[in-house]
């Protein structure tokens, strides 16, 4: 595994551990009713019990863990092309691992956004979840294009 992928994995794990610790430490002081859902403009459109603070970070932690497991087992993950050379496979494995590592790190940032929007409403701008989502899809698109376009 290359250094960039390893670094991204460590960053993702540290961000996820940090957000879960933040939620755990903040939980006792939360009011009984907290924001449970936000509309596209970032405004609260549903309230719920304070247990909802675990939903966003918890789901994103599980998805991040799955992505990190996929990084470790990338040989069993399908890649979009079928290279005929060993060098071609090695390139695809490297690109696949890096893409999954970036995705895990970005999803970890979304976990922070989810927690902060419930625990500290108003701290982040109303559209704060859009930049990480745009970045996530941009990274995925960039890596998939690199996998599909032969090295020149």
PDB file of N, CA and C in Angstrom, residues 18-125:
ATOM      1  N   UNK A  18     -12.597  10.947  16.368  1.00  0.00           N
ATOM      2  CA  UNK A  18     -12.807  12.271  16.963  1.00  0.00           C
ATOM      3  C   UNK A  18     -14.270  12.670  16.996  1.00  0.00           C
ATOM      4  N   UNK A  19     -14.982  12.448  15.894  1.00  0.00           N
ATOM      5  CA  UNK A  19     -16.393  12.845  15.871  1.00  0.00           C
ATOM      6  C   UNK A  19     -17.212  11.984  16.824  1.00  0.00           C
ATOM      7  N   UNK A  20     -16.927  10.702  16.908  1.00  0.00           N
ATOM      8  CA  UNK A  20     -17.679   9.847  17.838  1.00  0.00           C
ATOM      9  C   UNK A  20     -17.387  10.222  19.294  1.00  0.00           C
ATOM     10  N   UNK A  21     -16.142  10.576  19.588  1.00  0.00           N
ATOM     11  CA  UNK A  21     -15.796  11.047  20.938  1.00  0.00           C
ATOM     12  C   UNK A  21     -16.497  12.371  21.226  1.00  0.00           C
ATOM     13  N   UNK A  22     -16.500  13.281  20.256  1.00  0.00           N
ATOM     14  CA  UNK A  22     -17.184  14.571  20.411  1.00  0.00           C
ATOM     15  C   UNK A  22     -18.665  14.367  20.710  1.00  0.00           C
ATOM     16  N   UNK A  23     -19.310  13.465  19.968  1.00  0.00           N
ATOM     17  CA  UNK A  23     -20.733  13.191  20.191  1.00  0.00           C
ATOM     18  C   UNK A  23     -20.941  12.602  21.586  1.00  0.00           C
ATOM     19  N   UNK A  24     -20.088  11.663  21.965  1.00  0.00           N
ATOM     20  CA  UNK A  24     -20.226  11.032  23.283  1.00  0.00           C
ATOM     21  C   UNK A  24     -20.070  12.053  24.413  1.00  0.00           C
ATOM     22  N   UNK A  25     -19.110  12.952  24.273  1.00  0.00           N
ATOM     23  CA  UNK A  25     -18.894  13.961  25.314  1.00  0.00           C
ATOM     24  C   UNK A  25     -19.987  15.026  25.328  1.00  0.00           C
ATOM     25  N   UNK A  26     -20.562  15.321  24.174  1.00  0.00           N
ATOM     26  CA  UNK A  26     -21.607  16.352  24.080  1.00  0.00           C
ATOM     27  C   UNK A  26     -22.986  15.824  24.457  1.00  0.00           C
ATOM     28  N   UNK A  27     -23.188  14.537  24.317  1.00  0.00           N
ATOM     29  CA  UNK A  27     -24.509  13.936  24.487  1.00  0.00           C
ATOM     30  C   UNK A  27     -25.193  14.295  25.815  1.00  0.00           C
ATOM     31  N   UNK A  28     -24.511  14.185  26.968  1.00  0.00           N
ATOM     32  CA  UNK A  28     -25.210  14.462  28.235  1.00  0.00           C
ATOM     33  C   UNK A  28     -25.750  15.883  28.348  1.00  0.00           C
ATOM     34  N   UNK A  29     -25.138  16.832  27.677  1.00  0.00           N
ATOM     35  CA  UNK A  29     -25.577  18.226  27.816  1.00  0.00           C
ATOM     36  C   UNK A  29     -26.571  18.652  26.732  1.00  0.00           C
ATOM     37  N   UNK A  30     -26.951  17.739  25.844  1.00  0.00           N
ATOM     38  CA  UNK A  30     -27.897  18.084  24.781  1.00  0.00           C
ATOM     39  C   UNK A  30     -29.311  18.181  25.330  1.00  0.00           C
ATOM     40  N   UNK A  31     -30.116  19.069  24.750  1.00  0.00           N
ATOM     41  CA  UNK A  31     -31.529  19.109  25.157  1.00  0.00           C
ATOM     42  C   UNK A  31     -32.246  17.859  24.676  1.00  0.00           C
ATOM     43  N   UNK A  32     -33.431  17.617  25.186  1.00  0.00           N
ATOM     44  CA  UNK A  32     -34.197  16.425  24.802  1.00  0.00           C
ATOM     45  C   UNK A  32     -34.578  16.433  23.329  1.00  0.00           C
ATOM     46  N   UNK A  33     -34.774  17.617  22.755  1.00  0.00           N
ATOM     47  CA  UNK A  33     -35.165  17.738  21.348  1.00  0.00           C
ATOM     48  C   UNK A  33     -34.026  18.411  20.576  1.00  0.00           C
ATOM     49  N   UNK A  34     -33.586  17.753  19.498  1.00  0.00           N
ATOM     50  CA  UNK A  34     -32.495  18.279  18.677  1.00  0.00           C
ATOM     51  C   UNK A  34     -32.905  18.208  17.202  1.00  0.00           C
ATOM     52  N   UNK A  35     -32.230  18.983  16.345  1.00  0.00           N
ATOM     53  CA  UNK A  35     -32.532  18.877  14.913  1.00  0.00           C
ATOM     54  C   UNK A  35     -32.298  17.448  14.428  1.00  0.00           C
ATOM     55  N   UNK A  36     -33.270  16.915  13.686  1.00  0.00           N
ATOM     56  CA  UNK A  36     -33.156  15.539  13.193  1.00  0.00           C
ATOM     57  C   UNK A  36     -33.001  15.490  11.682  1.00  0.00           C
ATOM     58  N   UNK A  37     -33.388  16.563  10.995  1.00  0.00           N
ATOM     59  CA  UNK A  37     -33.274  16.582   9.535  1.00  0.00           C
ATOM     60  C   UNK A  37     -33.210  18.024   9.065  1.00  0.00           C
ATOM     61  N   UNK A  38     -32.501  18.216   7.953  1.00  0.00           N
ATOM     62  CA  UNK A  38     -32.337  19.542   7.382  1.00  0.00           C
ATOM     63  C   UNK A  38     -32.766  19.513   5.924  1.00  0.00           C
ATOM     64  N   UNK A  39     -33.350  20.621   5.456  1.00  0.00           N
ATOM     65  CA  UNK A  39     -33.731  20.696   4.045  1.00  0.00           C
ATOM     66  C   UNK A  39     -32.499  21.061   3.203  1.00  0.00           C
ATOM     67  N   UNK A  40     -32.689  21.242   1.912  1.00  0.00           N
ATOM     68  CA  UNK A  40     -31.576  21.526   1.010  1.00  0.00           C
ATOM     69  C   UNK A  40     -30.866  22.830   1.290  1.00  0.00           C
ATOM     70  N   UNK A  41     -31.531  23.740   2.003  1.00  0.00           N
ATOM     71  CA  UNK A  41     -30.891  25.011   2.357  1.00  0.00           C
ATOM     72  C   UNK A  41     -30.202  24.944   3.720  1.00  0.00           C
ATOM     73  N   UNK A  42     -30.283  23.794   4.368  1.00  0.00           N
ATOM     74  CA  UNK A  42     -29.652  23.632   5.667  1.00  0.00           C
ATOM     75  C   UNK A  42     -30.510  24.055   6.833  1.00  0.00           C
ATOM     76  N   UNK A  43     -31.799  24.297   6.596  1.00  0.00           N
ATOM     77  CA  UNK A  43     -32.700  24.692   7.670  1.00  0.00           C
ATOM     78  C   UNK A  43     -33.372  23.454   8.263  1.00  0.00           C
ATOM     79  N   UNK A  44     -33.567  23.477   9.573  1.00  0.00           N
ATOM     80  CA  UNK A  44     -34.177  22.338  10.268  1.00  0.00           C
ATOM     81  C   UNK A  44     -35.618  22.180   9.802  1.00  0.00           C
ATOM     82  N   UNK A  45     -35.968  20.968   9.357  1.00  0.00           N
ATOM     83  CA  UNK A  45     -37.347  20.712   8.965  1.00  0.00           C
ATOM     84  C   UNK A  45     -37.967  19.549   9.763  1.00  0.00           C
ATOM     85  N   UNK A  46     -37.213  19.005  10.701  1.00  0.00           N
ATOM     86  CA  UNK A  46     -37.756  17.975  11.587  1.00  0.00           C
ATOM     87  C   UNK A  46     -36.904  17.937  12.851  1.00  0.00           C
ATOM     88  N   UNK A  47     -37.569  17.790  13.979  1.00  0.00           N
ATOM     89  CA  UNK A  47     -36.888  17.670  15.270  1.00  0.00           C
ATOM     90  C   UNK A  47     -37.084  16.260  15.793  1.00  0.00           C
ATOM     91  N   UNK A  48     -36.153  15.803  16.620  1.00  0.00           N
ATOM     92  CA  UNK A  48     -36.258  14.476  17.197  1.00  0.00           C
ATOM     93  C   UNK A  48     -35.588  14.416  18.558  1.00  0.00           C
ATOM     94  N   UNK A  49     -35.538  13.231  19.131  1.00  0.00           N
ATOM     95  CA  UNK A  49     -34.903  13.066  20.437  1.00  0.00           C
ATOM     96  C   UNK A  49     -33.387  13.240  20.300  1.00  0.00           C
ATOM     97  N   UNK A  50     -32.742  13.475  21.400  1.00  0.00           N
ATOM     98  CA  UNK A  50     -31.297  13.718  21.330  1.00  0.00           C
ATOM     99  C   UNK A  50     -30.510  12.499  20.865  1.00  0.00           C
ATOM    100  N   UNK A  51     -31.107  11.324  20.903  1.00  0.00           N
ATOM    101  CA  UNK A  51     -30.446  10.136  20.366  1.00  0.00           C
ATOM    102  C   UNK A  51     -30.166  10.244  18.872  1.00  0.00           C
ATOM    103  N   UNK A  52     -30.887  11.139  18.194  1.00  0.00           N
ATOM    104  CA  UNK A  52     -30.663  11.352  16.759  1.00  0.00           C
ATOM    105  C   UNK A  52     -29.269  11.880  16.457  1.00  0.00           C
ATOM    106  N   UNK A  53     -28.598  12.417  17.457  1.00  0.00           N
ATOM    107  CA  UNK A  53     -27.254  12.948  17.224  1.00  0.00           C
ATOM    108  C   UNK A  53     -26.288  11.846  16.774  1.00  0.00           C
ATOM    109  N   UNK A  54     -26.623  10.596  17.064  1.00  0.00           N
ATOM    110  CA  UNK A  54     -25.762   9.471  16.685  1.00  0.00           C
ATOM    111  C   UNK A  54     -25.990   8.976  15.261  1.00  0.00           C
ATOM    112  N   UNK A  55     -27.120   9.335  14.659  1.00  0.00           N
ATOM    113  CA  UNK A  55     -27.493   8.759  13.367  1.00  0.00           C
ATOM    114  C   UNK A  55     -26.488   9.113  12.266  1.00  0.00           C
ATOM    115  N   UNK A  56     -26.305  10.389  11.994  1.00  0.00           N
ATOM    116  CA  UNK A  56     -25.404  10.806  10.910  1.00  0.00           C
ATOM    117  C   UNK A  56     -23.983  10.315  11.093  1.00  0.00           C
ATOM    118  N   UNK A  57     -23.348  10.652  12.221  1.00  0.00           N
ATOM    119  CA  UNK A  57     -21.976  10.183  12.429  1.00  0.00           C
ATOM    120  C   UNK A  57     -21.871   8.660  12.483  1.00  0.00           C
ATOM    121  N   UNK A  58     -22.891   7.994  13.043  1.00  0.00           N
ATOM    122  CA  UNK A  58     -22.851   6.533  13.128  1.00  0.00           C
ATOM    123  C   UNK A  58     -22.907   5.863  11.769  1.00  0.00           C
ATOM    124  N   UNK A  59     -23.827   6.314  10.928  1.00  0.00           N
ATOM    125  CA  UNK A  59     -23.941   5.747   9.577  1.00  0.00           C
ATOM    126  C   UNK A  59     -22.669   6.022   8.788  1.00  0.00           C
ATOM    127  N   UNK A  60     -22.165   7.250   8.870  1.00  0.00           N
ATOM    128  CA  UNK A  60     -20.951   7.583   8.130  1.00  0.00           C
ATOM    129  C   UNK A  60     -19.737   6.824   8.665  1.00  0.00           C
ATOM    130  N   UNK A  61     -19.697   6.545   9.957  1.00  0.00           N
ATOM    131  CA  UNK A  61     -18.608   5.735  10.516  1.00  0.00           C
ATOM    132  C   UNK A  61     -18.658   4.311   9.963  1.00  0.00           C
ATOM    133  N   UNK A  62     -19.860   3.755   9.849  1.00  0.00           N
ATOM    134  CA  UNK A  62     -19.998   2.404   9.283  1.00  0.00           C
ATOM    135  C   UNK A  62     -19.595   2.373   7.807  1.00  0.00           C
ATOM    136  N   UNK A  63     -20.022   3.365   7.038  1.00  0.00           N
ATOM    137  CA  UNK A  63     -19.657   3.421   5.624  1.00  0.00           C
ATOM    138  C   UNK A  63     -18.149   3.611   5.474  1.00  0.00           C
ATOM    139  N   UNK A  64     -17.569   4.477   6.300  1.00  0.00           N
ATOM    140  CA  UNK A  64     -16.120   4.688   6.261  1.00  0.00           C
ATOM    141  C   UNK A  64     -15.378   3.400   6.593  1.00  0.00           C
ATOM    142  N   UNK A  65     -15.850   2.682   7.600  1.00  0.00           N
ATOM    143  CA  UNK A  65     -15.215   1.404   7.954  1.00  0.00           C
ATOM    144  C   UNK A  65     -15.285   0.429   6.788  1.00  0.00           C
ATOM    145  N   UNK A  66     -16.422   0.391   6.109  1.00  0.00           N
ATOM    146  CA  UNK A  66     -16.566  -0.478   4.942  1.00  0.00           C
ATOM    147  C   UNK A  66     -15.584  -0.078   3.837  1.00  0.00           C
ATOM    148  N   UNK A  67     -15.451   1.208   3.586  1.00  0.00           N
ATOM    149  CA  UNK A  67     -14.499   1.674   2.575  1.00  0.00           C
ATOM    150  C   UNK A  67     -13.067   1.302   2.953  1.00  0.00           C
ATOM    151  N   UNK A  68     -12.734   1.429   4.223  1.00  0.00           N
ATOM    152  CA  UNK A  68     -11.379   1.086   4.653  1.00  0.00           C
ATOM    153  C   UNK A  68     -11.127  -0.413   4.533  1.00  0.00           C
ATOM    154  N   UNK A  69     -12.148  -1.228   4.780  1.00  0.00           N
ATOM    155  CA  UNK A  69     -12.000  -2.669   4.556  1.00  0.00           C
ATOM    156  C   UNK A  69     -11.806  -2.957   3.069  1.00  0.00           C
ATOM    157  N   UNK A  70     -12.511  -2.212   2.227  1.00  0.00           N
ATOM    158  CA  UNK A  70     -12.357  -2.390   0.784  1.00  0.00           C
ATOM    159  C   UNK A  70     -10.950  -2.009   0.329  1.00  0.00           C
ATOM    160  N   UNK A  71     -10.360  -0.993   0.954  1.00  0.00           N
ATOM    161  CA  UNK A  71      -8.986  -0.617   0.614  1.00  0.00           C
ATOM    162  C   UNK A  71      -8.052  -1.792   0.872  1.00  0.00           C
ATOM    163  N   UNK A  72      -8.279  -2.482   1.969  1.00  0.00           N
ATOM    164  CA  UNK A  72      -7.433  -3.620   2.333  1.00  0.00           C
ATOM    165  C   UNK A  72      -7.673  -4.824   1.420  1.00  0.00           C
ATOM    166  N   UNK A  73      -8.889  -4.923   0.846  1.00  0.00           N
ATOM    167  CA  UNK A  73      -9.244  -6.093   0.040  1.00  0.00           C
ATOM    168  C   UNK A  73      -9.580  -5.677  -1.381  1.00  0.00           C
ATOM    169  N   UNK A  74      -8.844  -4.726  -1.926  1.00  0.00           N
ATOM    170  CA  UNK A  74      -9.190  -4.160  -3.226  1.00  0.00           C
ATOM    171  C   UNK A  74      -9.129  -5.192  -4.351  1.00  0.00           C
ATOM    172  N   UNK A  75      -8.422  -6.263  -4.180  1.00  0.00           N
ATOM    173  CA  UNK A  75      -8.353  -7.282  -5.238  1.00  0.00           C
ATOM    174  C   UNK A  75      -9.695  -7.969  -5.471  1.00  0.00           C
ATOM    175  N   UNK A  76     -10.565  -7.952  -4.481  1.00  0.00           N
ATOM    176  CA  UNK A  76     -11.876  -8.568  -4.669  1.00  0.00           C
ATOM    177  C   UNK A  76     -12.925  -7.547  -5.102  1.00  0.00           C
ATOM    178  N   UNK A  77     -12.533  -6.273  -5.195  1.00  0.00           N
ATOM    179  CA  UNK A  77     -13.434  -5.221  -5.637  1.00  0.00           C
ATOM    180  C   UNK A  77     -13.294  -5.078  -7.142  1.00  0.00           C
ATOM    181  N   UNK A  78     -14.406  -4.980  -7.838  1.00  0.00           N
ATOM    182  CA  UNK A  78     -14.366  -4.839  -9.291  1.00  0.00           C
ATOM    183  C   UNK A  78     -13.775  -3.492  -9.678  1.00  0.00           C
ATOM    184  N   UNK A  79     -13.024  -3.503 -10.759  1.00  0.00           N
ATOM    185  CA  UNK A  79     -12.506  -2.274 -11.338  1.00  0.00           C
ATOM    186  C   UNK A  79     -13.122  -2.131 -12.720  1.00  0.00           C
ATOM    187  N   UNK A  80     -13.240  -0.895 -13.233  1.00  0.00           N
ATOM    188  CA  UNK A  80     -14.043  -0.668 -14.432  1.00  0.00           C
ATOM    189  C   UNK A  80     -13.433  -1.124 -15.754  1.00  0.00           C
ATOM    190  N   UNK A  81     -12.197  -1.552 -15.779  1.00  0.00           N
ATOM    191  CA  UNK A  81     -11.577  -2.007 -17.024  1.00  0.00           C
ATOM    192  C   UNK A  81     -10.847  -3.308 -16.781  1.00  0.00           C
ATOM    193  N   UNK A  82     -10.432  -3.944 -17.830  1.00  0.00           N
ATOM    194  CA  UNK A  82      -9.749  -5.219 -17.720  1.00  0.00           C
ATOM    195  C   UNK A  82      -8.387  -5.129 -18.407  1.00  0.00           C
ATOM    196  N   UNK A  83      -7.371  -4.650 -17.706  1.00  0.00           N
ATOM    197  CA  UNK A  83      -6.055  -4.548 -18.336  1.00  0.00           C
ATOM    198  C   UNK A  83      -5.453  -5.933 -18.542  1.00  0.00           C
ATOM    199  N   UNK A  84      -4.604  -6.045 -19.537  1.00  0.00           N
ATOM    200  CA  UNK A  84      -4.022  -7.344 -19.834  1.00  0.00           C
ATOM    201  C   UNK A  84      -2.645  -7.522 -19.215  1.00  0.00           C
ATOM    202  N   UNK A  85      -2.048  -6.461 -18.767  1.00  0.00           N
ATOM    203  CA  UNK A  85      -0.694  -6.562 -18.223  1.00  0.00           C
ATOM    204  C   UNK A  85      -0.716  -6.476 -16.704  1.00  0.00           C
ATOM    205  N   UNK A  86       0.337  -7.000 -16.102  1.00  0.00           N
ATOM    206  CA  UNK A  86       0.494  -6.866 -14.650  1.00  0.00           C
ATOM    207  C   UNK A  86       0.604  -5.410 -14.239  1.00  0.00           C
ATOM    208  N   UNK A  87       1.324  -4.622 -15.030  1.00  0.00           N
ATOM    209  CA  UNK A  87       1.480  -3.194 -14.722  1.00  0.00           C
ATOM    210  C   UNK A  87       0.121  -2.496 -14.747  1.00  0.00           C
ATOM    211  N   UNK A  88      -0.734  -2.905 -15.687  1.00  0.00           N
ATOM    212  CA  UNK A  88      -2.073  -2.323 -15.759  1.00  0.00           C
ATOM    213  C   UNK A  88      -2.885  -2.619 -14.515  1.00  0.00           C
ATOM    214  N   UNK A  89      -2.819  -3.856 -14.041  1.00  0.00           N
ATOM    215  CA  UNK A  89      -3.527  -4.216 -12.810  1.00  0.00           C
ATOM    216  C   UNK A  89      -2.976  -3.452 -11.619  1.00  0.00           C
ATOM    217  N   UNK A  90      -1.673  -3.348 -11.537  1.00  0.00           N
ATOM    218  CA  UNK A  90      -1.065  -2.624 -10.420  1.00  0.00           C
ATOM    219  C   UNK A  90      -1.524  -1.171 -10.401  1.00  0.00           C
ATOM    220  N   UNK A  91      -1.593  -0.566 -11.582  1.00  0.00           N
ATOM    221  CA  UNK A  91      -2.053   0.829 -11.677  1.00  0.00           C
ATOM    222  C   UNK A  91      -3.503   0.937 -11.207  1.00  0.00           C
ATOM    223  N   UNK A  92      -4.362   0.004 -11.632  1.00  0.00           N
ATOM    224  CA  UNK A  92      -5.757   0.045 -11.210  1.00  0.00           C
ATOM    225  C   UNK A  92      -5.905  -0.179  -9.707  1.00  0.00           C
ATOM    226  N   UNK A  93      -5.137  -1.088  -9.152  1.00  0.00           N
ATOM    227  CA  UNK A  93      -5.187  -1.312  -7.705  1.00  0.00           C
ATOM    228  C   UNK A  93      -4.800  -0.049  -6.952  1.00  0.00           C
ATOM    229  N   UNK A  94      -3.723   0.604  -7.407  1.00  0.00           N
ATOM    230  CA  UNK A  94      -3.276   1.831  -6.752  1.00  0.00           C
ATOM    231  C   UNK A  94      -4.364   2.908  -6.841  1.00  0.00           C
ATOM    232  N   UNK A  95      -4.918   3.105  -8.039  1.00  0.00           N
ATOM    233  CA  UNK A  95      -5.965   4.107  -8.211  1.00  0.00           C
ATOM    234  C   UNK A  95      -7.196   3.771  -7.380  1.00  0.00           C
ATOM    235  N   UNK A  96      -7.582   2.495  -7.346  1.00  0.00           N
ATOM    236  CA  UNK A  96      -8.752   2.072  -6.559  1.00  0.00           C
ATOM    237  C   UNK A  96      -8.532   2.334  -5.076  1.00  0.00           C
ATOM    238  N   UNK A  97      -7.379   1.979  -4.575  1.00  0.00           N
ATOM    239  CA  UNK A  97      -7.086   2.193  -3.153  1.00  0.00           C
ATOM    240  C   UNK A  97      -7.099   3.673  -2.814  1.00  0.00           C
ATOM    241  N   UNK A  98      -6.487   4.475  -3.663  1.00  0.00           N
ATOM    242  CA  UNK A  98      -6.460   5.911  -3.400  1.00  0.00           C
ATOM    243  C   UNK A  98      -7.864   6.505  -3.435  1.00  0.00           C
ATOM    244  N   UNK A  99      -8.672   6.101  -4.403  1.00  0.00           N
ATOM    245  CA  UNK A  99     -10.040   6.613  -4.477  1.00  0.00           C
ATOM    246  C   UNK A  99     -10.816   6.245  -3.215  1.00  0.00           C
ATOM    247  N   UNK A 100     -10.725   5.006  -2.779  1.00  0.00           N
ATOM    248  CA  UNK A 100     -11.431   4.583  -1.565  1.00  0.00           C
ATOM    249  C   UNK A 100     -10.911   5.316  -0.337  1.00  0.00           C
ATOM    250  N   UNK A 101      -9.607   5.548  -0.281  1.00  0.00           N
ATOM    251  CA  UNK A 101      -9.033   6.302   0.836  1.00  0.00           C
ATOM    252  C   UNK A 101      -9.561   7.731   0.889  1.00  0.00           C
ATOM    253  N   UNK A 102      -9.594   8.396  -0.271  1.00  0.00           N
ATOM    254  CA  UNK A 102     -10.148   9.755  -0.329  1.00  0.00           C
ATOM    255  C   UNK A 102     -11.619   9.758   0.059  1.00  0.00           C
ATOM    256  N   UNK A 103     -12.359   8.776  -0.432  1.00  0.00           N
ATOM    257  CA  UNK A 103     -13.784   8.707  -0.101  1.00  0.00           C
ATOM    258  C   UNK A 103     -13.982   8.546   1.411  1.00  0.00           C
ATOM    259  N   UNK A 104     -13.179   7.720   2.044  1.00  0.00           N
ATOM    260  CA  UNK A 104     -13.291   7.522   3.491  1.00  0.00           C
ATOM    261  C   UNK A 104     -12.980   8.813   4.245  1.00  0.00           C
ATOM    262  N   UNK A 105     -11.940   9.521   3.819  1.00  0.00           N
ATOM    263  CA  UNK A 105     -11.572  10.770   4.495  1.00  0.00           C
ATOM    264  C   UNK A 105     -12.668  11.822   4.331  1.00  0.00           C
ATOM    265  N   UNK A 106     -13.227  11.930   3.131  1.00  0.00           N
ATOM    266  CA  UNK A 106     -14.282  12.924   2.882  1.00  0.00           C
ATOM    267  C   UNK A 106     -15.542  12.570   3.662  1.00  0.00           C
ATOM    268  N   UNK A 107     -15.904  11.301   3.704  1.00  0.00           N
ATOM    269  CA  UNK A 107     -17.075  10.893   4.482  1.00  0.00           C
ATOM    270  C   UNK A 107     -16.870  11.152   5.970  1.00  0.00           C
ATOM    271  N   UNK A 108     -15.632  11.071   6.430  1.00  0.00           N
ATOM    272  CA  UNK A 108     -15.340  11.392   7.824  1.00  0.00           C
ATOM    273  C   UNK A 108     -15.607  12.870   8.100  1.00  0.00           C
ATOM    274  N   UNK A 109     -15.286  13.725   7.131  1.00  0.00           N
ATOM    275  CA  UNK A 109     -15.606  15.147   7.276  1.00  0.00           C
ATOM    276  C   UNK A 109     -17.121  15.361   7.322  1.00  0.00           C
ATOM    277  N   UNK A 110     -17.844  14.601   6.522  1.00  0.00           N
ATOM    278  CA  UNK A 110     -19.305  14.698   6.560  1.00  0.00           C
ATOM    279  C   UNK A 110     -19.852  14.253   7.921  1.00  0.00           C
ATOM    280  N   UNK A 111     -19.180  13.296   8.561  1.00  0.00           N
ATOM    281  CA  UNK A 111     -19.584  12.884   9.905  1.00  0.00           C
ATOM    282  C   UNK A 111     -19.481  14.042  10.889  1.00  0.00           C
ATOM    283  N   UNK A 112     -18.413  14.821  10.764  1.00  0.00           N
ATOM    284  CA  UNK A 112     -18.258  16.012  11.607  1.00  0.00           C
ATOM    285  C   UNK A 112     -19.361  17.015  11.317  1.00  0.00           C
ATOM    286  N   UNK A 113     -19.657  17.214  10.038  1.00  0.00           N
ATOM    287  CA  UNK A 113     -20.708  18.156   9.663  1.00  0.00           C
ATOM    288  C   UNK A 113     -22.040  17.718  10.254  1.00  0.00           C
ATOM    289  N   UNK A 114     -22.327  16.421  10.172  1.00  0.00           N
ATOM    290  CA  UNK A 114     -23.587  15.895  10.708  1.00  0.00           C
ATOM    291  C   UNK A 114     -23.668  16.128  12.216  1.00  0.00           C
ATOM    292  N   UNK A 115     -22.582  15.853  12.920  1.00  0.00           N
ATOM    293  CA  UNK A 115     -22.588  16.023  14.377  1.00  0.00           C
ATOM    294  C   UNK A 115     -22.696  17.498  14.768  1.00  0.00           C
ATOM    295  N   UNK A 116     -21.909  18.349  14.121  1.00  0.00           N
ATOM    296  CA  UNK A 116     -21.932  19.763  14.476  1.00  0.00           C
ATOM    297  C   UNK A 116     -23.271  20.413  14.163  1.00  0.00           C
ATOM    298  N   UNK A 117     -23.925  19.989  13.088  1.00  0.00           N
ATOM    299  CA  UNK A 117     -25.205  20.604  12.737  1.00  0.00           C
ATOM    300  C   UNK A 117     -26.279  20.288  13.779  1.00  0.00           C
ATOM    301  N   UNK A 118     -26.148  19.173  14.474  1.00  0.00           N
ATOM    302  CA  UNK A 118     -27.119  18.815  15.517  1.00  0.00           C
ATOM    303  C   UNK A 118     -26.696  19.369  16.875  1.00  0.00           C
ATOM    304  N   UNK A 119     -25.415  19.244  17.199  1.00  0.00           N
ATOM    305  CA  UNK A 119     -24.933  19.637  18.525  1.00  0.00           C
ATOM    306  C   UNK A 119     -24.760  21.148  18.651  1.00  0.00           C
ATOM    307  N   UNK A 120     -24.300  21.783  17.576  1.00  0.00           N
ATOM    308  CA  UNK A 120     -24.090  23.234  17.574  1.00  0.00           C
ATOM    309  C   UNK A 120     -24.825  23.859  16.383  1.00  0.00           C
ATOM    310  N   UNK A 121     -26.168  23.829  16.379  1.00  0.00           N
ATOM    311  CA  UNK A 121     -26.902  24.388  15.244  1.00  0.00           C
ATOM    312  C   UNK A 121     -26.526  25.849  15.023  1.00  0.00           C
ATOM    313  N   UNK A 122     -26.394  26.232  13.786  1.00  0.00           N
ATOM    314  CA  UNK A 122     -26.037  27.607  13.462  1.00  0.00           C
ATOM    315  C   UNK A 122     -24.551  27.857  13.385  1.00  0.00           C
ATOM    316  N   UNK A 123     -23.726  26.907  13.839  1.00  0.00           N
ATOM    317  CA  UNK A 123     -22.279  27.092  13.787  1.00  0.00           C
ATOM    318  C   UNK A 123     -21.767  27.049  12.353  1.00  0.00           C
ATOM    319  N   UNK A 124     -22.323  26.145  11.559  1.00  0.00           N
ATOM    320  CA  UNK A 124     -21.913  25.998  10.162  1.00  0.00           C
ATOM    321  C   UNK A 124     -22.916  26.701   9.263  1.00  0.00           C
ATOM    322  N   UNK A 125     -22.452  27.184   8.108  1.00  0.00           N
ATOM    323  CA  UNK A 125     -23.422  27.783   7.177  1.00  0.00           C
ATOM    324  C   UNK A 125     -24.457  26.748   6.745  1.00  0.00           C
TER     325      UNK A 125
END
